[in-house]
CSV table of C-alpha atoms in Angstrom, one decimal:
chain,number,residue,atom,x,y,z
Q,1,MET,CA,-1.3,9.6,-31.4
Q,2,THR,CA,1.2,10.6,-34.1
Q,3,THR,CA,4.4,12.4,-33.5
Q,4,GLN,CA,6.4,14.6,-35.9
Q,5,GLY,CA,9.6,16.2,-34.7
Q,6,ASP,CA,8.6,18.0,-31.6
Q,7,THR,CA,4.8,18.1,-32.3
Q,8,MET,CA,2.3,15.8,-31.5
Q,9,ASN,CA,-1.2,15.3,-33.1
Q,10,ILE,CA,-3.3,15.2,-29.7
Q,11,GLU,CA,-6.5,13.9,-31.2
Q,12,ASN,CA,-7.5,10.9,-29.3
Q,13,ILE,CA,-4.6,10.9,-27.0
Q,14,THR,CA,-4.6,9.0,-23.8
Q,15,THR,CA,-3.0,9.6,-20.5
Q,16,ALA,CA,-0.8,6.4,-20.9
Q,17,ASP,CA,0.3,7.8,-24.4
Q,18,LEU,CA,1.0,11.1,-23.2
Q,19,LEU,CA,3.0,9.6,-20.3
Q,20,ALA,CA,5.0,7.2,-22.7
Q,21,GLU,CA,5.7,10.3,-24.9
Q,22,ILE,CA,7.2,12.2,-21.9
Q,23,ALA,CA,9.2,9.4,-20.9
Q,24,ARG,CA,10.5,8.8,-24.4
Q,25,ARG,CA,11.4,12.3,-24.9
Q,26,ILE,CA,13.5,12.8,-21.5
Q,27,GLY,CA,15.3,9.4,-22.5
Q,28,ASN,CA,13.4,7.0,-20.1
Q,29,GLN,CA,11.8,4.9,-22.9
Q,30,PRO,CA,13.0,3.6,-26.0
Q,31,GLU,CA,11.5,4.5,-29.5
Q,32,SER,CA,9.7,1.4,-29.4
Q,33,THR,CA,8.7,-0.8,-26.4
Q,34,PRO,CA,9.2,-4.4,-26.3
Q,35,VAL,CA,5.7,-6.2,-26.6
Q,36,LYS,CA,5.5,-7.6,-22.8
Q,37,TRP,CA,7.0,-3.9,-21.6
Q,38,ARG,CA,4.4,-1.2,-20.7
Q,39,ILE,CA,4.7,2.3,-19.2
Q,40,VAL,CA,2.1,2.5,-16.2
Q,41,ASN,CA,2.1,5.6,-13.9
Q,42,GLY,CA,5.2,6.8,-15.8
Q,43,TYR,CA,7.2,3.6,-14.7
Q,44,THR,CA,8.5,1.1,-17.4
Q,45,ILE,CA,7.2,-2.4,-16.3
Q,46,LYS,CA,9.3,-5.3,-17.3
Q,47,PRO,CA,11.1,-8.2,-16.0
Q,48,ALA,CA,13.8,-7.1,-13.3
Q,49,ALA,CA,12.5,-3.7,-13.6
Q,50,ASP,CA,13.9,-1.3,-10.9
Q,51,LEU,CA,10.8,0.2,-9.3
Q,52,LEU,CA,12.1,1.0,-5.6
Q,53,MET,CA,9.7,3.1,-4.0
Q,54,ALA,CA,7.5,3.5,-7.2
Q,55,ASP,CA,4.2,4.9,-6.7
Q,56,LEU,CA,1.7,2.4,-8.4
Q,57,TYR,CA,-1.5,3.4,-6.5
Q,58,ARG,CA,-4.4,1.6,-8.3
Q,59,ALA,CA,-2.2,0.5,-11.1
Q,60,ASP,CA,-3.3,-2.0,-13.7
Q,61,LEU,CA,-0.5,-4.5,-13.7
Q,62,ARG,CA,-2.9,-7.7,-14.4
Q,63,GLY,CA,-0.8,-10.5,-16.1
Q,64,MET,CA,2.3,-8.4,-16.5
Q,65,ASP,CA,5.8,-10.2,-16.4
Q,66,LEU,CA,7.7,-8.7,-13.3
Q,67,ARG,CA,10.1,-11.3,-12.5
Q,68,GLU,CA,12.8,-10.6,-10.5
Q,69,ALA,CA,11.5,-6.8,-10.2
Q,70,ILE,CA,12.5,-4.5,-7.4
Q,71,LEU,CA,9.5,-3.1,-5.9
Q,72,SER,CA,10.8,-2.6,-2.4
Q,73,SER,CA,8.9,0.1,-0.4
Q,74,ALA,CA,6.8,0.7,-3.5
Q,75,ASN,CA,3.0,1.8,-3.3
Q,76,LEU,CA,0.9,-0.7,-5.0
Q,77,TYR,CA,-2.1,0.0,-2.6
Q,78,LYS,CA,-5.4,-0.9,-4.4
Q,79,ALA,CA,-3.4,-2.0,-7.5
Q,80,HIS,CA,-4.8,-4.6,-9.9
Q,81,VAL,CA,-1.8,-7.5,-10.1
Q,82,SER,CA,-3.9,-10.7,-10.8
Q,83,GLY,CA,-2.2,-13.4,-12.8
Q,84,ALA,CA,1.1,-11.3,-12.7
Q,85,ASP,CA,4.4,-13.2,-12.7
Q,86,LEU,CA,6.3,-11.9,-9.7
Q,87,ARG,CA,8.6,-14.7,-9.0
Q,88,GLU,CA,11.9,-14.0,-7.1
Q,89,ALA,CA,10.4,-10.3,-6.7
Q,90,ASP,CA,11.7,-7.9,-3.9
Q,91,LEU,CA,8.5,-6.6,-2.3
Q,92,THR,CA,10.1,-6.0,1.2
Q,93,ASP,CA,8.3,-3.2,3.0
Q,94,THR,CA,5.7,-2.8,0.1
Q,95,ASP,CA,2.3,-1.2,0.5
Q,96,LEU,CA,0.0,-4.1,-1.1
Q,97,ARG,CA,-3.2,-3.3,1.0
Q,98,ASP,CA,-6.3,-4.0,-0.7
Q,99,THR,CA,-4.2,-5.3,-3.8
Q,100,ASP,CA,-6.0,-7.8,-6.2
Q,101,LEU,CA,-3.2,-10.5,-6.5
Q,102,ARG,CA,-5.7,-13.6,-7.3
Q,103,GLY,CA,-3.6,-16.0,-9.2
Q,104,ALA,CA,-0.4,-14.2,-9.1
Q,105,ASN,CA,2.7,-16.1,-9.2
Q,106,LEU,CA,4.9,-14.9,-6.1
Q,107,GLY,CA,7.1,-18.1,-5.9
Q,108,GLY,CA,10.3,-17.2,-4.2
Q,109,ALA,CA,9.3,-13.4,-3.8
Q,110,ASP,CA,10.6,-11.7,-0.6
Q,111,LEU,CA,7.4,-9.9,0.9
Q,112,GLY,CA,9.2,-9.5,4.4
Q,113,GLY,CA,7.5,-6.6,6.2
Q,114,ALA,CA,5.0,-5.8,3.5
Q,115,ASP,CA,1.6,-4.5,4.3
Q,116,LEU,CA,-1.0,-7.0,2.6
Q,117,GLU,CA,-3.8,-6.1,4.9
Q,118,ASP,CA,-7.3,-6.9,3.1
Q,119,ALA,CA,-5.3,-8.1,-0.1
Q,120,ASN,CA,-6.7,-10.8,-2.1
Q,121,LEU,CA,-4.3,-13.6,-2.6
Q,122,GLY,CA,-6.9,-16.3,-3.7
Q,123,GLY,CA,-5.2,-19.1,-5.6
Q,124,ALA,CA,-1.9,-17.3,-5.7
Q,125,ASP,CA,1.4,-19.1,-5.7
Q,126,LEU,CA,3.5,-18.3,-2.9
Q,127,TYR,CA,5.8,-21.1,-3.0
Q,128,GLY,CA,8.9,-20.7,-1.0
Q,129,ALA,CA,7.9,-17.0,-0.6
Q,130,ILE,CA,9.5,-15.1,2.4
Q,131,LEU,CA,6.6,-13.4,4.4
Q,132,ILE,CA,8.5,-12.8,7.6
Q,133,ASP,CA,6.7,-10.0,9.7
Q,134,THR,CA,4.2,-9.4,6.8
Q,135,ASN,CA,0.8,-7.9,7.7
Q,136,LEU,CA,-1.8,-10.2,6.3
Q,137,TYR,CA,-4.7,-9.2,8.5
Q,138,GLY,CA,-7.8,-9.6,6.8
Q,139,ALA,CA,-6.1,-11.1,3.7
Q,140,ASN,CA,-7.9,-13.7,1.5
Q,141,LEU,CA,-5.6,-16.7,1.1
Q,142,TYR,CA,-8.1,-19.2,0.2
Q,143,GLY,CA,-6.5,-21.9,-2.1
Q,144,ALA,CA,-3.2,-20.1,-2.1
Q,145,ASN,CA,-0.1,-22.2,-2.3
Q,146,LEU,CA,2.0,-21.7,0.9
Q,147,ARG,CA,4.2,-24.6,0.6
Q,148,GLY,CA,7.7,-24.1,1.8
Q,149,ALA,CA,6.6,-20.4,2.4
Q,150,ASN,CA,8.2,-18.6,5.7
Q,151,LEU,CA,5.3,-16.8,7.4
Q,152,GLY,CA,7.3,-16.5,10.8
Q,153,GLY,CA,6.0,-13.4,12.5
Q,154,ALA,CA,3.2,-12.7,9.9
Q,155,ASP,CA,-0.1,-11.3,11.2
Q,156,LEU,CA,-2.9,-13.8,10.0
Q,157,GLY,CA,-5.6,-12.3,12.1
Q,158,GLY,CA,-9.0,-12.3,10.1
Q,159,ALA,CA,-7.3,-13.7,7.2
Q,160,ASN,CA,-9.1,-16.5,5.3
Q,161,LEU,CA,-6.8,-19.6,5.1
Q,162,GLY,CA,-9.1,-22.0,3.8
Q,163,GLU,CA,-8.1,-24.6,1.5
Q,164,ALA,CA,-4.5,-23.1,1.4
Q,165,LEU,CA,-1.7,-25.6,0.6
Q,166,VAL,CA,1.1,-26.4,3.1
Q,167,ASN,CA,3.9,-28.9,3.4
Q,168,GLU,CA,6.4,-29.8,6.4
Q,169,ILE,CA,8.8,-26.8,5.4
Q,170,THR,CA,6.2,-24.1,5.5
Q,171,ARG,CA,6.7,-21.9,8.5
Q,172,ILE,CA,3.5,-20.9,9.8
Q,173,THR,CA,1.9,-20.2,13.1
Q,174,LEU,CA,-2.1,-20.5,12.7
Q,175,PRO,CA,-4.2,-18.2,14.3
Q,176,ASP,CA,-7.2,-19.7,16.5
Q,177,GLY,CA,-9.8,-21.3,14.5
Q,178,TRP,CA,-7.5,-23.0,12.0
Q,179,LYS,CA,-5.7,-26.5,11.6
Q,180,ILE,CA,-3.7,-28.4,9.1
Q,181,GLU,CA,-5.2,-31.4,7.7
Q,182,ALA,CA,-3.8,-33.4,4.7
Q,183,GLY,CA,-1.6,-30.6,3.4
Q,184,ARG,CA,-4.4,-28.1,3.6
Q,185,ILE,CA,-5.3,-25.4,6.1
Q,186,VAL,CA,-9.0,-26.0,7.0
Q,187,ALA,CA,-11.3,-24.2,9.7
Q,188,LEU,CA,-11.9,-26.1,13.0
Q,189,GLU,CA,-15.4,-27.5,13.3
Q,190,VAL,CA,-17.5,-25.4,15.8
Q,191,GLU,CA,-19.1,-27.8,18.3
Q,192,ARG,CA,-22.8,-27.0,18.8
């Protein structure tokens, strides 16, 4: 895509290019975007971004740097956020149902009241995260780092907690069928 004054060459234009050009023309986007920034669904994705109530439904945020971003009450339903850096981000009351967060870094993030039903958090780092009253029903937390996390009041029904890492300051009430053994959550053995 090329632009000249107020005209655009629309050969081979993508939706992302069009949204970026619209944002630039209304003053929401600098002439050139820093390398690690991206326009997604019309929002500038960057560290410490204010994305309060943003609609990022099915957005591709894989590997993005969203440290300290404000995503409170945002819609990330079915988004692809694997490998993203969300350390210290505000994700309170955010819709993260069916979201792919595999390997994401959520250390110190506040996910209080968030809906993570059926989300994939396999291998995610939730060290010191706040997950108070979070819906994790059916979520995959296999191998996730929950050390120091506060899961007080979280719904863990149907969640896969296998091999998740915990420590003495992790606040968690395990659902039936799970126990902590040597700093890992493991399934209880079924007697035959």
